[in-house]
Amino acid sequence: MDLAYVSHFPLFSTLSENEVKILVNYFEKATYKKDEILYSPGNVRDKLRLILSGRVEVSAPSHNFEEPTTLYGPNQFLGEVSLLQEGTLHKAKAVALITTKVIILSRQNFLKLMKEHQEISCKIQMSLGSFVFNRISSHATHGGVHLAGYGSGKKRFEHDLLGDRELPDEAYYGIQTLRALENFNISGVTLNAFPMFIKGLAQVKKAAALANSELGILDKTVAGYIVMACDEIIAGHWHDQFVIDMIQGGAGTSTNMNANEVIANRALELWGKAKGDYNSVHPNNHVNLGQSTNDAYPTAIRLATLQSIPILLESLVELCGILSEKGKEFSDVIKMGRTQLQDAVPMTLGQEFEAFSVTLGEDIVRIHDGAKLFLELSIGGTAIGTGINSHPKYAAKAIEKIREITGLEVVASPNLIEAISDTGAFVLFSGILKRLAIKLSKICNDLRLLSSGPRCGFGDINLPAMQPGSSIMPGKVNPVIPEVVNQIAFQVIGNDLTVTMASEGGQLQLNAFEPVMVFNIFQSVNMLSRGMRTLGRLCVEGITANKEACRKAVEHSIGLVTALNPLIGYENSTMIAKEALQTGESVFNLVLKHKLLTEQQLEDALKPENMLSARL
């Protein structure tokens, strides 16, 4: 085995050359084909795998219904816990994305190494302990898809109009991204929190490279490597390199340059060249060719929004379906309807839940309609819509390529100068999200009221108990799922106001406040998607009805006389209502007492099919 393979890993940096020579005798080689599984949840951790070439995706189930994904590549390793602890099980699944070559140090061979060369094994254990801590810390602070890695300590220098700066050689971003990192430590939420946005940026850059190559103004070899880098980012790779805060000055220039630099450096690497060799692939001259932040950035926003909407709609349709199923389940549960928190007239619990489903379902069409506004793109307008510094045929060609890449029926804006400065689509779509949030919040208010008690409230329904509700009151269980969805709604409503103000604040040929609009819209979409899944799966599915309590409330309610009015007449109904209020006796019993109806007639009247439909 080539010693360079092993000594190149930072994990073994403390070993001498002679110690590395000894260590390699304890390794085995393995090759995994594309889509081959390295390990699955429940498998025993018994191997440290060091990746020589290829790429491995590791994913694990999560409580938030998504699978956080980590990507590993050359000079990185998996299964380090196997050498530190015996008998632990994998909680994740690892799959080779492409043909991947590894060297393996099994726990069995490591135990043999400990016995025969204790000093070497101790050095490895110390390095592992440090690396595991760093890996856990990295995972705790970065969401979404990211690349797990460790620094080599190597540096490179880059230059811009402000001077030279040093960057870690592992970084795919460059000097302009570094300056943005230093300038914009604002929200703590970075670009990689929104993978669909990064995907949209890469799709724009890929379309630009293909368009410029076909127009003959970008070298085909350069374009080819740019496209390869973009394809990797679209597939979910290198998202950890998109590190800038979502809220930033410069109308999105820092975000655009973050994408340009990552794509350029990854293209260089694919070409076999060093990062920072911008004579070969330049972030501005090649990746950003024919573009300005002012058209590339909003185009990426629109593509990201369009591709996020199906996830939002899936969550909405799922919740509507769950509510509708509850409507059927509760179709025979008679209860009192209430207006202004006062008894009104009888209804079924099923009708109440079906109404929840219908009101949310109305917004499916609204979201579809709002999405159509994002199909109109400003790509090709460059700085202010005049198309300066782009090929005359670039705009049409770029639109054509975006259609091919995304499958979306995008079109060019009929007036690019108007399109560059217009943010009306953001305002309208944000308003639709606010409308949905308000409806969700009202439903959650109702669920909290209907489940209030359990003995001193409405008590029509029981919400599933998710966690103890008090640190001081034993047995208390709170409606935590509706409460959290209420809070999501409050945030979305606030986000909408921010989008409104940011859109109004635009000036002349550009709105400089698109970053905060993007941040708020993407946050609203993500929170609503997760909130609706959470509400449906962790709350509504588990709701049960207090049938007897609902029935007793109907029998005792003054509102029952309204339903009985056609049977006993207005004068008798008024008399019964007055006596019920004075004595506290139930309407049901008073009707029997005055022999206005027989018990069988009352029972028939209280049947949902008789009580709830219009009768002559």
Coordinates of C-alpha atoms in Angstrom, one line a residue:
M1 CA 0.0 0.0 0.0
D2 CA 1.3 3.4 -1.0
L3 CA 2.5 5.2 2.2
A4 CA 1.5 8.6 0.7
Y5 CA -2.2 7.5 0.8
V6 CA -2.1 7.0 4.6
S7 CA 0.3 9.8 5.6
H8 CA -1.9 12.3 3.7
F9 CA -4.8 11.8 6.2
P10 CA -4.7 14.5 9.0
L11 CA -5.7 11.7 11.3
F12 CA -2.2 10.2 11.1
S13 CA -0.3 13.5 11.1
T14 CA 1.3 12.8 14.4
L15 CA 2.9 9.5 13.2
S16 CA 6.4 9.3 12.1
E17 CA 7.3 7.8 8.7
N18 CA 8.4 4.6 10.3
E19 CA 5.2 4.4 12.3
V20 CA 3.1 4.8 9.1
K21 CA 5.1 1.9 7.5
I22 CA 4.0 -0.2 10.4
L23 CA 0.4 1.0 10.4
V24 CA -0.3 0.2 6.7
N25 CA 0.2 -3.5 7.4
Y26 CA -3.0 -3.4 9.4
F27 CA -5.1 -1.9 6.6
E28 CA -7.3 -3.6 4.0
K29 CA -8.5 -2.1 0.7
A30 CA -12.1 -2.0 -0.6
T31 CA -14.0 -0.6 -3.5
Y32 CA -17.7 0.3 -3.5
K33 CA -19.7 0.7 -6.7
K34 CA -22.2 3.5 -7.3
D35 CA -25.3 3.1 -5.1
E36 CA -23.6 0.3 -3.0
I37 CA -24.4 0.5 0.7
L38 CA -21.4 0.8 3.0
Y39 CA -23.5 0.3 6.2
S40 CA -27.1 0.7 7.4
P41 CA -28.8 1.5 10.7
G42 CA -28.3 -1.3 13.2
N43 CA -25.1 -2.6 11.7
V44 CA -22.3 -3.0 14.2
R45 CA -19.6 -0.3 13.9
D46 CA -16.4 -2.3 13.4
K47 CA -14.5 -0.5 10.7
L48 CA -12.8 2.8 10.2
R49 CA -13.0 3.6 6.5
L50 CA -10.6 6.2 5.0
I51 CA -11.8 7.5 1.6
L52 CA -9.1 7.5 -1.1
S53 CA -11.4 8.6 -4.0
G54 CA -15.1 8.9 -4.7
R55 CA -17.9 10.3 -2.6
V56 CA -20.2 8.9 0.1
E57 CA -23.6 10.2 1.3
V58 CA -24.5 9.5 4.9
S59 CA -28.2 10.1 6.0
A60 CA -30.1 9.4 9.1
P61 CA -33.9 9.7 10.0
S62 CA -34.8 12.8 12.0
H63 CA -37.7 13.8 14.1
N64 CA -38.5 16.7 11.7
F65 CA -39.5 14.2 8.9
E66 CA -36.4 15.0 6.8
E67 CA -33.1 13.1 6.4
P68 CA -30.1 15.3 7.2
T69 CA -27.4 14.4 4.7
T70 CA -23.6 14.7 5.1
L71 CA -21.2 14.2 2.1
Y72 CA -17.8 12.7 2.5
G73 CA -15.0 12.7 0.0
P74 CA -11.3 12.0 -0.5
N75 CA -9.1 12.3 2.6
Q76 CA -12.1 12.0 4.9
F77 CA -13.1 9.0 7.0
L78 CA -16.2 7.2 8.4
G79 CA -16.8 5.0 11.4
E80 CA -14.2 6.5 13.8
V81 CA -16.3 5.5 16.8
S82 CA -15.6 1.9 16.0
L83 CA -12.0 2.4 17.3
L84 CA -13.0 4.3 20.4
Q85 CA -16.0 2.2 21.6
E86 CA -16.8 -1.5 21.2
G87 CA -20.2 -2.8 20.2
T88 CA -21.9 0.5 19.1
L89 CA -24.4 0.4 16.2
H90 CA -24.7 2.6 13.2
K91 CA -27.6 5.0 13.3
A92 CA -27.3 6.2 9.7
K93 CA -27.0 4.8 6.2
A94 CA -23.9 5.3 4.0
V95 CA -24.1 5.0 0.2
A96 CA -21.5 5.4 -2.4
L97 CA -22.6 8.1 -4.8
I98 CA -19.9 7.2 -7.3
T99 CA -17.3 4.4 -7.4
T100 CA -15.4 4.9 -4.1
K101 CA -12.1 3.4 -3.0
V102 CA -11.3 3.2 0.7
I103 CA -8.8 1.7 3.0
I104 CA -10.2 0.0 6.1
L105 CA -8.8 -0.4 9.6
S106 CA -11.1 -2.9 11.3
R107 CA -11.6 -2.9 15.1
Q108 CA -10.1 -6.4 15.1
N109 CA -6.9 -5.2 13.5
F110 CA -6.8 -2.1 15.6
L111 CA -7.0 -4.3 18.8
K112 CA -4.1 -6.3 17.3
L113 CA -2.2 -3.0 16.7
M114 CA -2.8 -2.0 20.3
K115 CA -1.3 -5.2 21.5
E116 CA 1.7 -5.1 19.2
H117 CA 2.3 -1.3 18.9
Q118 CA 0.7 0.4 21.8
E119 CA 2.4 3.8 21.2
I120 CA 1.0 4.0 17.6
S121 CA -2.5 3.1 18.7
C122 CA -2.5 5.7 21.5
K123 CA -1.5 8.4 19.0
I124 CA -4.4 7.4 16.7
Q125 CA -6.9 7.3 19.6
M126 CA -5.9 10.8 20.7
S127 CA -6.2 12.2 17.1
L128 CA -9.6 10.4 16.8
G129 CA -10.9 12.0 20.0
S130 CA -10.1 15.5 18.8
F131 CA -11.5 14.9 15.3
V132 CA -14.7 13.4 16.6
F133 CA -15.3 16.4 18.8
N134 CA -14.7 18.8 15.9
R135 CA -17.0 16.8 13.7
I136 CA -19.8 16.9 16.3
S137 CA -19.4 20.6 16.7
S138 CA -19.5 21.1 13.0
H139 CA -22.7 19.1 12.6
A140 CA -24.3 21.0 15.5
T141 CA -23.7 24.4 13.8
H142 CA -24.5 23.6 10.2
G143 CA -27.9 22.6 8.9
G144 CA -29.0 20.8 5.7
V145 CA -26.5 19.2 3.4
H146 CA -22.9 19.8 4.2
L147 CA -19.5 18.4 3.7
A148 CA -17.8 16.9 6.8
G149 CA -14.1 17.8 6.8
Y150 CA -11.0 18.7 8.7
G151 CA -8.4 21.4 7.9
S152 CA -5.0 20.5 6.6
G153 CA -3.5 23.8 7.7
K154 CA -2.6 24.7 4.1
K155 CA -3.3 28.2 2.9
R156 CA -3.7 30.1 -0.4
F157 CA -3.7 33.8 -1.2
E158 CA -6.3 35.6 -3.3
H159 CA -6.4 39.2 -4.5
D160 CA -9.2 41.7 -5.1
L161 CA -9.4 45.5 -5.4
L162 CA -8.9 45.9 -1.6
G163 CA -5.8 43.8 -1.5
D164 CA -4.6 40.3 -0.7
R165 CA -6.2 37.9 1.8
E166 CA -5.3 34.4 3.1
L167 CA -7.8 31.6 2.8
P168 CA -7.7 28.0 4.0
D169 CA -6.8 25.8 1.1
E170 CA -9.9 23.5 1.8
A171 CA -12.2 26.4 1.2
Y172 CA -13.9 26.5 -2.2
Y173 CA -15.2 30.0 -1.6
G174 CA -12.8 32.9 -2.3
I175 CA -11.8 36.4 -1.2
Q176 CA -15.1 38.2 -1.8
T177 CA -17.0 35.5 0.2
L178 CA -14.4 35.9 3.0
R179 CA -15.0 39.7 3.1
A180 CA -18.8 39.1 3.3
L181 CA -18.3 36.6 6.1
E182 CA -16.5 39.4 8.1
N183 CA -19.0 42.1 7.2
F184 CA -22.3 40.3 7.6
N185 CA -22.6 38.4 10.9
I186 CA -26.3 39.4 11.2
S187 CA -28.9 36.7 11.5
G188 CA -26.7 33.6 12.1
V189 CA -28.7 31.9 9.2
T190 CA -26.4 31.2 6.3
L191 CA -27.1 30.4 2.7
N192 CA -26.7 26.6 3.3
A193 CA -29.8 26.7 5.5
F194 CA -31.8 26.9 2.2
P195 CA -30.5 24.1 -0.1
M196 CA -33.1 24.9 -2.8
F197 CA -31.7 28.5 -3.1
I198 CA -28.2 27.1 -3.6
K199 CA -29.6 24.8 -6.2
G200 CA -31.3 27.7 -7.9
L201 CA -28.0 29.6 -8.0
A202 CA -26.2 26.6 -9.6
Q203 CA -29.0 26.2 -12.2
V204 CA -28.6 29.8 -13.3
K205 CA -24.8 29.5 -13.5
K206 CA -25.1 26.2 -15.5
A207 CA -27.6 27.8 -17.9
A208 CA -25.3 30.8 -18.4
A209 CA -22.3 28.6 -19.1
L210 CA -24.2 26.5 -21.6
A211 CA -25.7 29.6 -23.3
N212 CA -22.3 31.4 -23.5
S213 CA -20.6 28.3 -24.8
E214 CA -23.1 27.8 -27.6
L215 CA -22.9 31.5 -28.5
G216 CA -19.1 31.0 -28.9
I217 CA -18.0 33.5 -26.2
L218 CA -17.0 30.9 -23.5
D219 CA -14.4 28.2 -24.2
K220 CA -16.1 24.8 -24.3
T221 CA -13.6 23.2 -22.0
V222 CA -14.0 25.9 -19.4
A223 CA -17.8 25.7 -19.8
G224 CA -17.7 21.9 -19.4
Y225 CA -16.0 22.1 -16.1
I226 CA -18.3 24.8 -14.9
V227 CA -21.3 22.7 -15.8
M228 CA -19.8 19.7 -14.0
A229 CA -19.3 21.8 -10.8
C230 CA -22.9 23.1 -11.1
D231 CA -24.3 19.6 -11.5
E232 CA -22.6 18.6 -8.3
I233 CA -24.0 21.5 -6.4
I234 CA -27.5 20.9 -7.9
A235 CA -27.2 17.3 -6.6
G236 CA -26.5 18.6 -3.1
H237 CA -22.7 18.7 -2.9
W238 CA -20.6 21.5 -1.6
H239 CA -23.5 23.3 0.1
D240 CA -21.3 23.7 3.2
Q241 CA -19.2 26.2 1.2
F242 CA -22.2 28.7 0.9
V243 CA -21.4 30.4 4.2
I244 CA -22.7 34.0 3.9
D245 CA -25.4 35.3 6.1
M246 CA -28.8 35.5 4.3
I247 CA -29.2 39.1 5.3
Q248 CA -26.5 41.2 3.7
G249 CA -25.8 44.6 2.1
G250 CA -25.1 44.8 -1.7
A251 CA -28.4 43.6 -3.1
G252 CA -27.2 40.0 -3.1
T253 CA -23.7 40.6 -4.6
S254 CA -22.0 38.6 -1.9
T255 CA -24.3 35.6 -2.5
N256 CA -23.7 35.8 -6.2
M257 CA -19.9 35.9 -5.7
N258 CA -20.1 33.0 -3.2
A259 CA -21.7 30.9 -5.9
N260 CA -19.2 32.1 -8.6
E261 CA -16.2 31.4 -6.4
V262 CA -17.3 27.9 -5.3
I263 CA -18.2 26.9 -8.8
A264 CA -14.9 28.3 -10.2
N265 CA -12.7 26.5 -7.6
R266 CA -14.6 23.2 -7.9
A267 CA -14.3 23.5 -11.7
L268 CA -10.6 24.0 -11.3
E269 CA -10.3 21.0 -9.1
L270 CA -12.2 18.8 -11.5
W271 CA -9.8 20.0 -14.2
G272 CA -6.8 19.0 -12.1
K273 CA -5.8 22.5 -11.3
A274 CA -5.3 24.3 -8.0
K275 CA -7.9 26.3 -6.3
G276 CA -7.4 30.0 -6.9
D277 CA -5.9 29.4 -10.4
Y278 CA -8.3 32.0 -11.8
N279 CA -6.4 32.4 -15.0
S280 CA -8.0 29.1 -16.0
V281 CA -11.5 29.5 -14.5
H282 CA -12.4 32.9 -13.2
P283 CA -15.4 33.6 -10.9
N284 CA -16.3 36.8 -12.7
N285 CA -14.9 36.4 -16.3
H286 CA -16.1 32.9 -16.8
V287 CA -18.7 31.8 -14.2
N288 CA -20.4 35.2 -14.1
L289 CA -20.0 35.9 -17.9
G290 CA -23.0 37.8 -19.3
Q291 CA -24.6 38.3 -15.9
S292 CA -24.9 40.8 -13.1
T293 CA -26.0 40.0 -9.6
N294 CA -29.0 42.1 -10.5
D295 CA -30.4 39.5 -12.9
A296 CA -28.7 36.3 -11.8
Y297 CA -29.7 36.6 -8.1
P298 CA -33.4 37.3 -8.6
T299 CA -33.6 34.6 -11.2
A300 CA -32.1 32.1 -8.7
I301 CA -34.7 33.3 -6.1
R302 CA -37.5 32.6 -8.5
L303 CA -36.2 29.2 -9.5
A304 CA -35.7 28.3 -5.8
T305 CA -39.2 29.4 -4.9
L306 CA -40.8 27.5 -7.8
Q307 CA -39.0 24.4 -6.8
S308 CA -39.9 24.8 -3.1
I309 CA -43.6 25.2 -3.7
P310 CA -44.2 21.5 -4.4
I311 CA -42.9 20.6 -0.9
L312 CA -45.2 23.3 0.6
L313 CA -48.2 21.9 -1.4
E314 CA -47.4 18.4 -0.4
S315 CA -47.6 19.4 3.3
L316 CA -50.8 21.3 2.7
V317 CA -52.5 18.5 0.8
E318 CA -51.4 16.0 3.4
L319 CA -52.9 18.1 6.3
C320 CA -56.1 18.7 4.4
G321 CA -56.4 14.9 3.8
I322 CA -55.8 14.1 7.5
L323 CA -58.4 16.7 8.6
S324 CA -60.9 15.3 6.0
E325 CA -60.4 11.8 7.3
K326 CA -61.1 13.1 10.8
G327 CA -64.3 14.6 9.4
K328 CA -65.4 11.2 8.3
E329 CA -64.4 9.6 11.6
F330 CA -66.3 12.1 13.6
S331 CA -69.4 12.3 11.3
D332 CA -71.7 10.7 14.0
V333 CA -70.5 12.8 16.9
I334 CA -73.2 15.4 17.8
K335 CA -72.0 18.5 19.5
M336 CA -72.8 22.2 20.0
G337 CA -71.7 24.7 17.5
R338 CA -70.6 28.0 19.0
T339 CA -70.6 31.6 17.8
Q340 CA -68.8 34.4 19.8
L341 CA -67.9 31.7 22.4
Q342 CA -71.6 31.2 23.1
D343 CA -73.8 28.1 22.4
A344 CA -75.3 28.3 19.0
V345 CA -76.9 25.3 17.3
P346 CA -76.0 21.6 17.1
M347 CA -73.6 20.3 14.5
T348 CA -71.3 17.3 14.2
L349 CA -67.6 17.2 15.1
G350 CA -67.1 15.8 11.6
Q351 CA -68.6 18.9 10.0
E352 CA -66.2 21.1 12.1
F353 CA -63.1 19.1 10.9
E354 CA -64.3 18.9 7.3
A355 CA -64.6 22.7 7.4
F356 CA -61.0 23.0 8.6
S357 CA -60.0 20.9 5.6
V358 CA -62.0 22.9 3.1
T359 CA -60.7 26.3 4.3
L360 CA -57.1 25.2 4.0
G361 CA -57.7 23.5 0.7
E362 CA -58.8 26.8 -0.9
D363 CA -55.2 28.0 -0.6
I364 CA -53.9 25.2 -2.8
V365 CA -55.2 27.1 -5.8
R366 CA -54.0 30.4 -4.5
I367 CA -50.4 29.0 -4.1
H368 CA -50.5 27.6 -7.6
D369 CA -51.7 31.0 -9.0
G370 CA -49.0 32.9 -7.0
A371 CA -46.3 30.6 -8.3
K372 CA -47.0 31.6 -11.9
L373 CA -45.6 35.1 -11.2
F374 CA -42.2 33.6 -10.6
L375 CA -42.1 32.0 -14.1
E376 CA -41.2 35.5 -15.6
L377 CA -37.4 35.9 -15.4
S378 CA -35.1 38.9 -15.7
I379 CA -32.1 36.9 -16.8
G380 CA -30.2 38.7 -19.6
G381 CA -31.0 42.2 -18.2
T382 CA -27.6 42.3 -16.4
A383 CA -27.2 45.5 -14.3
I384 CA -30.4 47.6 -14.9
G385 CA -32.2 45.7 -17.7
T386 CA -30.4 47.0 -20.7
G387 CA -28.4 43.8 -21.2
I388 CA -25.0 45.6 -21.1
N389 CA -22.0 43.2 -21.3
S390 CA -24.0 40.2 -22.5
H391 CA -24.3 38.7 -26.0
P392 CA -27.4 40.0 -27.9
K393 CA -28.8 36.4 -28.1
Y394 CA -27.8 35.5 -24.5
A395 CA -31.1 36.3 -22.8
A396 CA -33.2 34.0 -25.1
K397 CA -30.5 31.3 -25.0
A398 CA -30.3 31.4 -21.2
I399 CA -34.1 31.1 -20.8
E400 CA -34.0 28.1 -23.2
K401 CA -31.3 26.4 -21.1
I402 CA -33.1 27.1 -17.8
R403 CA -36.2 25.4 -19.2
E404 CA -34.1 22.3 -20.1
I405 CA -32.3 22.2 -16.7
T406 CA -35.4 22.8 -14.5
G407 CA -38.3 21.6 -16.5
L408 CA -40.1 24.8 -15.6
E409 CA -42.0 26.8 -18.2
V410 CA -40.1 30.0 -17.6
V411 CA -40.4 33.0 -19.9
A412 CA -38.4 36.2 -20.4
S413 CA -39.9 39.3 -18.9
P414 CA -41.3 41.6 -21.7
N415 CA -39.5 44.6 -20.2
L416 CA -36.2 43.8 -18.5
I417 CA -35.7 47.3 -17.0
E418 CA -39.1 46.9 -15.2
A419 CA -38.2 43.3 -14.2
I420 CA -34.9 44.2 -12.6
S421 CA -36.5 46.6 -10.1
D422 CA -39.9 44.9 -9.7
T423 CA -40.5 42.8 -6.5
G424 CA -44.3 42.7 -6.8
A425 CA -44.3 38.9 -7.1
F426 CA -42.6 38.6 -3.7
V427 CA -45.2 40.8 -2.1
L428 CA -48.2 38.9 -3.6
F429 CA -46.7 35.4 -2.8
S430 CA -45.8 36.5 0.7
G431 CA -49.4 37.6 1.2
I432 CA -50.7 34.2 0.1
L433 CA -48.4 32.6 2.7
K434 CA -49.7 35.0 5.3
R435 CA -53.3 34.1 4.4
L436 CA -52.4 30.4 4.8
A437 CA -50.7 31.1 8.1
I438 CA -53.7 33.0 9.5
K439 CA -56.0 30.1 8.6
L440 CA -53.7 27.6 10.3
S441 CA -53.5 29.8 13.4
K442 CA -57.3 30.0 13.6
I443 CA -57.6 26.3 13.3
C444 CA -55.0 25.8 16.1
N445 CA -56.9 28.3 18.3
D446 CA -60.0 26.2 17.8
L447 CA -58.1 22.9 18.6
R448 CA -56.8 24.5 21.8
L449 CA -60.3 25.7 22.8
L450 CA -62.0 22.4 21.8
S451 CA -59.5 20.4 23.9
S452 CA -59.5 22.8 26.8
G453 CA -59.9 21.2 30.2
P454 CA -59.8 18.3 30.5
R455 CA -62.6 18.8 33.1
C456 CA -63.0 22.6 33.3
G457 CA -63.0 23.5 29.7
F458 CA -64.9 22.7 26.5
G459 CA -63.6 19.1 26.4
D460 CA -65.1 18.2 23.0
I461 CA -61.9 16.5 21.9
N462 CA -58.6 15.1 23.2
L463 CA -55.3 16.0 21.7
P464 CA -52.6 13.4 21.8
A465 CA -50.3 13.9 24.8
M466 CA -46.9 14.8 23.5
Q467 CA -45.0 15.7 26.6
P468 CA -45.5 16.7 30.3
G469 CA -46.9 20.2 30.5
S470 CA -45.6 21.6 33.7
S471 CA -42.6 21.6 36.0
I472 CA -44.9 22.2 39.0
M473 CA -48.4 20.9 38.2
P474 CA -48.4 17.0 38.1
G475 CA -50.5 15.5 35.3
K476 CA -50.8 18.6 33.3
V477 CA -50.5 18.2 29.5
N478 CA -50.4 21.2 27.2
P479 CA -51.5 21.6 23.5
V480 CA -47.8 22.0 22.5
I481 CA -48.3 21.2 18.8
P482 CA -51.0 23.7 18.1
E483 CA -49.1 26.2 20.2
V484 CA -45.9 25.9 18.0
V485 CA -47.9 26.2 14.8
N486 CA -49.5 29.4 16.2
Q487 CA -46.0 30.7 16.7
I488 CA -45.1 29.8 13.1
A489 CA -48.1 31.7 11.9
F490 CA -47.0 34.8 14.0
Q491 CA -43.6 34.6 12.4
V492 CA -45.0 34.3 8.9
I493 CA -47.3 37.3 9.4
G494 CA -44.3 39.3 10.6
N495 CA -42.2 38.1 7.7
D496 CA -44.9 39.4 5.3
L497 CA -44.7 42.8 6.8
T498 CA -40.9 42.8 6.3
V499 CA -41.3 41.7 2.6
T500 CA -43.8 44.5 2.2
M501 CA -41.6 47.2 3.6
A502 CA -38.5 45.9 1.8
S503 CA -40.4 46.0 -1.5
E504 CA -41.6 49.5 -0.9
G505 CA -38.1 50.6 0.0
G506 CA -36.6 49.9 -3.4
Q507 CA -35.3 52.9 -5.4
L508 CA -34.8 53.7 -9.0
Q509 CA -33.5 50.8 -11.2
L510 CA -32.8 48.2 -8.4
N511 CA -34.3 47.1 -5.1
A512 CA -31.3 46.6 -2.8
F513 CA -33.4 44.9 -0.2
E514 CA -34.1 41.6 -2.0
P515 CA -31.8 39.6 0.5
V516 CA -34.2 40.2 3.4
M517 CA -37.2 39.5 1.2
V518 CA -35.6 36.2 0.1
F519 CA -34.8 35.3 3.7
N520 CA -38.3 35.9 4.9
I521 CA -40.1 34.2 2.1
F522 CA -37.9 31.1 2.2
Q523 CA -38.2 31.0 6.0
S524 CA -42.0 31.2 5.7
V525 CA -42.2 28.4 3.1
N526 CA -39.9 26.2 5.2
M527 CA -41.7 26.8 8.5
L528 CA -45.1 26.4 7.0
S529 CA -44.1 23.1 5.3
R530 CA -42.7 21.7 8.5
G531 CA -45.5 23.2 10.7
M532 CA -48.2 21.6 8.6
R533 CA -46.5 18.2 8.7
T534 CA -46.0 18.5 12.4
L535 CA -49.7 19.5 13.0
G536 CA -51.0 16.7 10.8
R537 CA -48.8 13.9 12.0
L538 CA -48.2 14.7 15.6
C539 CA -51.6 16.2 16.5
V540 CA -54.5 15.8 14.2
E541 CA -54.0 12.1 13.4
G542 CA -54.2 11.3 17.1
I543 CA -57.2 13.4 18.1
T544 CA -60.1 11.6 19.7
A545 CA -63.6 12.7 20.4
N546 CA -65.3 13.0 23.8
K547 CA -68.6 11.7 22.4
E548 CA -70.5 11.6 25.7
A549 CA -69.4 15.0 26.8
C550 CA -70.4 16.4 23.4
R551 CA -73.8 14.7 23.6
K552 CA -74.5 16.0 27.2
A553 CA -73.5 19.5 26.2
V554 CA -76.1 19.4 23.3
E555 CA -78.8 18.0 25.6
H556 CA -78.1 20.7 28.3
S557 CA -77.6 23.6 25.9
I558 CA -80.2 26.3 25.5
G559 CA -79.2 26.2 21.8
L560 CA -81.0 22.9 21.5
V561 CA -84.4 24.7 21.4
T562 CA -83.5 26.3 18.1
A563 CA -83.1 22.8 16.6
L564 CA -86.4 21.7 18.2
N565 CA -88.3 24.9 17.2
P566 CA -89.8 23.3 14.0
L567 CA -91.2 20.4 16.2
I568 CA -92.6 22.2 19.2
G569 CA -93.2 25.7 17.9
Y570 CA -91.8 29.1 18.8
E571 CA -93.9 29.8 21.9
N572 CA -93.1 26.4 23.5
S573 CA -89.4 26.8 22.5
T574 CA -89.3 30.3 24.2
M575 CA -91.0 28.8 27.4
I576 CA -88.5 25.9 27.6
A577 CA -85.5 28.2 27.0
K578 CA -86.7 30.6 29.8
E579 CA -87.3 27.8 32.3
A580 CA -84.0 26.1 31.5
L581 CA -82.1 29.4 32.2
Q582 CA -84.0 29.9 35.5
T583 CA -83.8 26.4 36.8
G584 CA -80.6 25.0 35.3
E585 CA -82.5 22.0 34.1
S586 CA -81.5 20.5 30.7
V587 CA -83.6 21.4 27.6
F588 CA -83.9 17.6 26.9
N589 CA -85.5 16.9 30.3
L590 CA -87.8 20.0 30.2
V591 CA -89.3 18.9 26.8
L592 CA -90.1 15.5 28.3
K593 CA -91.4 17.1 31.5
H594 CA -93.9 19.2 29.6
K595 CA -94.7 16.3 27.3
L596 CA -94.0 18.3 24.2
L597 CA -92.2 15.3 22.6
T598 CA -91.8 11.7 23.5
E599 CA -88.3 10.4 24.4
Q600 CA -88.2 8.5 21.1
Q601 CA -89.1 11.7 19.2
L602 CA -86.3 13.6 21.0
E603 CA -83.8 10.8 20.2
D604 CA -84.8 10.9 16.6
A605 CA -84.5 14.7 16.6
L606 CA -81.0 14.5 18.0
K607 CA -79.8 12.1 15.3
P608 CA -77.2 14.0 13.2
E609 CA -79.0 13.2 9.9
N610 CA -82.2 14.8 11.3
M611 CA -80.8 17.7 13.3
L612 CA -78.3 18.9 10.8
S613 CA -80.1 19.1 7.5
A614 CA -82.7 21.6 6.4
R615 CA -86.3 20.4 7.0
L616 CA -89.7 21.6 6.0

